[in-house]
Amino acid sequence: MDTAFLADPIAKQHDPGPGHPEQPARWDAAIRGLGDHKLTSVAPRAATEGELAPCHSLKYIAIARHDVASGAHTLSTGDTDIMPRSFEVALHAAGTCLNAVDLVLQKKAKNAFCIVRPPGHHASANRGMGFCLFNNIAVAARYAQRTYGVERVAIADWDVHHGNGTQDIFYTDPSVFFFSTHQSPWYPGTGAADETGAGAGEGMTLNRPFPAGSGRDRILAAFREEFAPRMDTFRPDLVLISSGFDSRIGDPLGRFVLTDTDFADLTAVMLEIAHKHAGGRLISVLEGGYDLNGLSHAVSAHAHSLSLAPRLQPK
């Protein structure tokens, strides 16, 4: 089995306008980063309302559809710029992630990387914000649970911004463990260390906010020394990554200093967790990354590490 690399060209039809950091060129930059890795041949699909509903309220889905159809330039729920095809493109972004779940859970791919836009980790059950309409990785997690009977899902988010939407969706759920490293203080202002889950989900959220200028010494250490040991107890059946490359050095929307080598090593840690607990089942989903050249290089490092998965052995 090979790594599945999934990308739907419809992603380029979501164009927030000139000068916007979440631009269609991000998709091209990420594709360039794949280098010799070929895209997996799979029919593009749009997520259905029923597939979104376990993560997003029907009211919010209707609001997002109406906002886009009305010709509004911004979602009424938050700071996400939209244009006439944004709703359709967002459905296909989530659908791409569902295709990845199918490939990995049906053992047609060893792992997968989804190059999607708009990103998703800021979208909560009732609100789109921060460039996001629907929470792609959350929708994928719920789909895996409902369609394939996956019991426990681990989501790690190394974007420079806290994945507040993902945290909110699963905050009381003991079946999904959410881990985030992110710059603080920074947008969206959430993700304090004392946000650890609630109710039955208490202890299933692990936030590690770090100051501007943080890099390998703090972030990779948090993955190796805190998240990985927690997984020995949680024992996920599926591992997901919110791969935000705006935590790379030089990104215009972040002040972290991770390098391409660091992303390769972070990927290796995640693969080790997946091999140890989840039969190697891992899916990565693109989130941020706004320096086009930097995004290409980071994707290249990430994709290369994913492709080497069979050579990695749990420690």
PDB file of N, CA and C in Angstrom, residues 168-206:
ATOM      1  N   ASP A 168     -13.931  22.546  20.376  1.00  0.00           N
ATOM      2  CA  ASP A 168     -15.319  22.737  20.794  1.00  0.00           C
ATOM      3  C   ASP A 168     -16.198  21.542  20.418  1.00  0.00           C
ATOM      4  N   ILE A 169     -16.017  21.025  19.216  1.00  0.00           N
ATOM      5  CA  ILE A 169     -16.868  19.936  18.737  1.00  0.00           C
ATOM      6  C   ILE A 169     -16.712  18.686  19.607  1.00  0.00           C
ATOM      7  N   PHE A 170     -15.501  18.443  20.099  1.00  0.00           N
ATOM      8  CA  PHE A 170     -15.238  17.208  20.836  1.00  0.00           C
ATOM      9  C   PHE A 170     -14.982  17.422  22.329  1.00  0.00           C
ATOM     10  N   TYR A 171     -15.284  18.596  22.849  1.00  0.00           N
ATOM     11  CA  TYR A 171     -14.853  18.960  24.201  1.00  0.00           C
ATOM     12  C   TYR A 171     -15.439  18.056  25.287  1.00  0.00           C
ATOM     13  N   THR A 172     -16.615  17.510  25.061  1.00  0.00           N
ATOM     14  CA  THR A 172     -17.243  16.644  26.071  1.00  0.00           C
ATOM     15  C   THR A 172     -17.259  15.177  25.637  1.00  0.00           C
ATOM     16  N   ASP A 173     -16.489  14.859  24.623  1.00  0.00           N
ATOM     17  CA  ASP A 173     -16.521  13.520  24.031  1.00  0.00           C
ATOM     18  C   ASP A 173     -15.298  12.702  24.451  1.00  0.00           C
ATOM     19  N   PRO A 174     -15.477  11.608  25.180  1.00  0.00           N
ATOM     20  CA  PRO A 174     -14.331  10.806  25.611  1.00  0.00           C
ATOM     21  C   PRO A 174     -13.727   9.940  24.513  1.00  0.00           C
ATOM     22  N   SER A 175     -14.384   9.893  23.340  1.00  0.00           N
ATOM     23  CA  SER A 175     -13.890   9.027  22.266  1.00  0.00           C
ATOM     24  C   SER A 175     -12.910   9.734  21.331  1.00  0.00           C
ATOM     25  N   VAL A 176     -12.737  11.043  21.505  1.00  0.00           N
ATOM     26  CA  VAL A 176     -11.815  11.810  20.652  1.00  0.00           C
ATOM     27  C   VAL A 176     -10.863  12.595  21.537  1.00  0.00           C
ATOM     28  N   PHE A 177      -9.561  12.357  21.353  1.00  0.00           N
ATOM     29  CA  PHE A 177      -8.540  13.092  22.090  1.00  0.00           C
ATOM     30  C   PHE A 177      -8.006  14.187  21.182  1.00  0.00           C
ATOM     31  N   PHE A 178      -8.026  15.438  21.654  1.00  0.00           N
ATOM     32  CA  PHE A 178      -7.556  16.576  20.869  1.00  0.00           C
ATOM     33  C   PHE A 178      -6.324  17.188  21.521  1.00  0.00           C
ATOM     34  N   PHE A 179      -5.259  17.301  20.738  1.00  0.00           N
ATOM     35  CA  PHE A 179      -3.996  17.881  21.203  1.00  0.00           C
ATOM     36  C   PHE A 179      -3.597  19.022  20.283  1.00  0.00           C
ATOM     37  N   SER A 180      -3.197  20.147  20.878  1.00  0.00           N
ATOM     38  CA  SER A 180      -2.821  21.305  20.072  1.00  0.00           C
ATOM     39  C   SER A 180      -1.605  22.011  20.649  1.00  0.00           C
ATOM     40  N   THR A 181      -0.638  22.297  19.772  1.00  0.00           N
ATOM     41  CA  THR A 181       0.421  23.251  20.088  1.00  0.00           C
ATOM     42  C   THR A 181       0.137  24.488  19.257  1.00  0.00           C
ATOM     43  N   HIS A 182       0.263  25.676  19.851  1.00  0.00           N
ATOM     44  CA  HIS A 182      -0.110  26.898  19.139  1.00  0.00           C
ATOM     45  C   HIS A 182       0.510  28.111  19.816  1.00  0.00           C
ATOM     46  N   GLN A 183       0.622  29.173  19.045  1.00  0.00           N
ATOM     47  CA  GLN A 183       1.172  30.421  19.570  1.00  0.00           C
ATOM     48  C   GLN A 183       0.152  31.108  20.470  1.00  0.00           C
ATOM     49  N   SER A 184       0.635  31.669  21.560  1.00  0.00           N
ATOM     50  CA  SER A 184      -0.248  32.392  22.487  1.00  0.00           C
ATOM     51  C   SER A 184       0.530  33.531  23.148  1.00  0.00           C
ATOM     52  N   PRO A 185      -0.060  34.711  23.245  1.00  0.00           N
ATOM     53  CA  PRO A 185      -1.397  35.065  22.739  1.00  0.00           C
ATOM     54  C   PRO A 185      -1.399  35.212  21.215  1.00  0.00           C
ATOM     55  N   TRP A 186      -2.473  34.778  20.575  1.00  0.00           N
ATOM     56  CA  TRP A 186      -2.599  34.838  19.120  1.00  0.00           C
ATOM     57  C   TRP A 186      -4.035  34.479  18.767  1.00  0.00           C
ATOM     58  N   TYR A 187      -4.420  34.711  17.557  1.00  0.00           N
ATOM     59  CA  TYR A 187      -5.754  34.348  17.092  1.00  0.00           C
ATOM     60  C   TYR A 187      -5.953  32.842  17.270  1.00  0.00           C
ATOM     61  N   PRO A 188      -7.119  32.385  17.741  1.00  0.00           N
ATOM     62  CA  PRO A 188      -8.345  33.109  18.087  1.00  0.00           C
ATOM     63  C   PRO A 188      -8.471  33.423  19.575  1.00  0.00           C
ATOM     64  N   GLY A 189      -7.387  33.271  20.333  1.00  0.00           N
ATOM     65  CA  GLY A 189      -7.410  33.619  21.754  1.00  0.00           C
ATOM     66  C   GLY A 189      -7.837  32.491  22.670  1.00  0.00           C
ATOM     67  N   THR A 190      -7.990  31.295  22.131  1.00  0.00           N
ATOM     68  CA  THR A 190      -8.381  30.132  22.923  1.00  0.00           C
ATOM     69  C   THR A 190      -7.185  29.196  23.077  1.00  0.00           C
ATOM     70  N   GLY A 191      -7.416  28.076  23.774  1.00  0.00           N
ATOM     71  CA  GLY A 191      -6.373  27.060  23.879  1.00  0.00           C
ATOM     72  C   GLY A 191      -5.467  27.194  25.074  1.00  0.00           C
ATOM     73  N   ALA A 192      -5.984  27.705  26.181  1.00  0.00           N
ATOM     74  CA  ALA A 192      -5.186  27.781  27.408  1.00  0.00           C
ATOM     75  C   ALA A 192      -4.901  26.369  27.922  1.00  0.00           C
ATOM     76  N   ALA A 193      -3.848  26.244  28.687  1.00  0.00           N
ATOM     77  CA  ALA A 193      -3.451  24.933  29.196  1.00  0.00           C
ATOM     78  C   ALA A 193      -4.503  24.320  30.104  1.00  0.00           C
ATOM     79  N   ASP A 194      -5.330  25.167  30.728  1.00  0.00           N
ATOM     80  CA  ASP A 194      -6.344  24.630  31.631  1.00  0.00           C
ATOM     81  C   ASP A 194      -7.634  24.248  30.908  1.00  0.00           C
ATOM     82  N   GLU A 195      -7.672  24.346  29.586  1.00  0.00           N
ATOM     83  CA  GLU A 195      -8.805  23.844  28.798  1.00  0.00           C
ATOM     84  C   GLU A 195      -8.523  22.373  28.508  1.00  0.00           C
ATOM     85  N   THR A 196      -9.121  21.488  29.294  1.00  0.00           N
ATOM     86  CA  THR A 196      -8.773  20.072  29.241  1.00  0.00           C
ATOM     87  C   THR A 196      -9.950  19.159  28.919  1.00  0.00           C
ATOM     88  N   GLY A 197     -11.093  19.727  28.563  1.00  0.00           N
ATOM     89  CA  GLY A 197     -12.292  18.946  28.320  1.00  0.00           C
ATOM     90  C   GLY A 197     -13.288  19.133  29.449  1.00  0.00           C
ATOM     91  N   ALA A 198     -14.497  18.637  29.229  1.00  0.00           N
ATOM     92  CA  ALA A 198     -15.545  18.794  30.237  1.00  0.00           C
ATOM     93  C   ALA A 198     -16.425  17.552  30.246  1.00  0.00           C
ATOM     94  N   GLY A 199     -17.088  17.317  31.378  1.00  0.00           N
ATOM     95  CA  GLY A 199     -17.988  16.177  31.492  1.00  0.00           C
ATOM     96  C   GLY A 199     -17.257  14.880  31.217  1.00  0.00           C
ATOM     97  N   ALA A 200     -17.870  14.040  30.381  1.00  0.00           N
ATOM     98  CA  ALA A 200     -17.247  12.763  30.043  1.00  0.00           C
ATOM     99  C   ALA A 200     -15.942  12.952  29.284  1.00  0.00           C
ATOM    100  N   GLY A 201     -15.749  14.129  28.685  1.00  0.00           N
ATOM    101  CA  GLY A 201     -14.532  14.407  27.931  1.00  0.00           C
ATOM    102  C   GLY A 201     -13.418  15.050  28.743  1.00  0.00           C
ATOM    103  N   GLU A 202     -13.592  15.165  30.045  1.00  0.00           N
ATOM    104  CA  GLU A 202     -12.543  15.742  30.884  1.00  0.00           C
ATOM    105  C   GLU A 202     -11.251  14.944  30.715  1.00  0.00           C
ATOM    106  N   GLY A 203     -10.167  15.672  30.444  1.00  0.00           N
ATOM    107  CA  GLY A 203      -8.873  15.042  30.250  1.00  0.00           C
ATOM    108  C   GLY A 203      -8.585  14.611  28.829  1.00  0.00           C
ATOM    109  N   MET A 204      -9.562  14.794  27.925  1.00  0.00           N
ATOM    110  CA  MET A 204      -9.376  14.386  26.536  1.00  0.00           C
ATOM    111  C   MET A 204      -8.926  15.547  25.638  1.00  0.00           C
ATOM    112  N   THR A 205      -8.658  16.696  26.215  1.00  0.00           N
ATOM    113  CA  THR A 205      -8.097  17.837  25.495  1.00  0.00           C
ATOM    114  C   THR A 205      -6.780  18.211  26.146  1.00  0.00           C
ATOM    115  N   LEU A 206      -5.746  18.364  25.339  1.00  0.00           N
ATOM    116  CA  LEU A 206      -4.425  18.748  25.826  1.00  0.00           C
ATOM    117  C   LEU A 206      -3.917  19.918  25.002  1.00  0.00           C
TER     118      LEU A 206
END
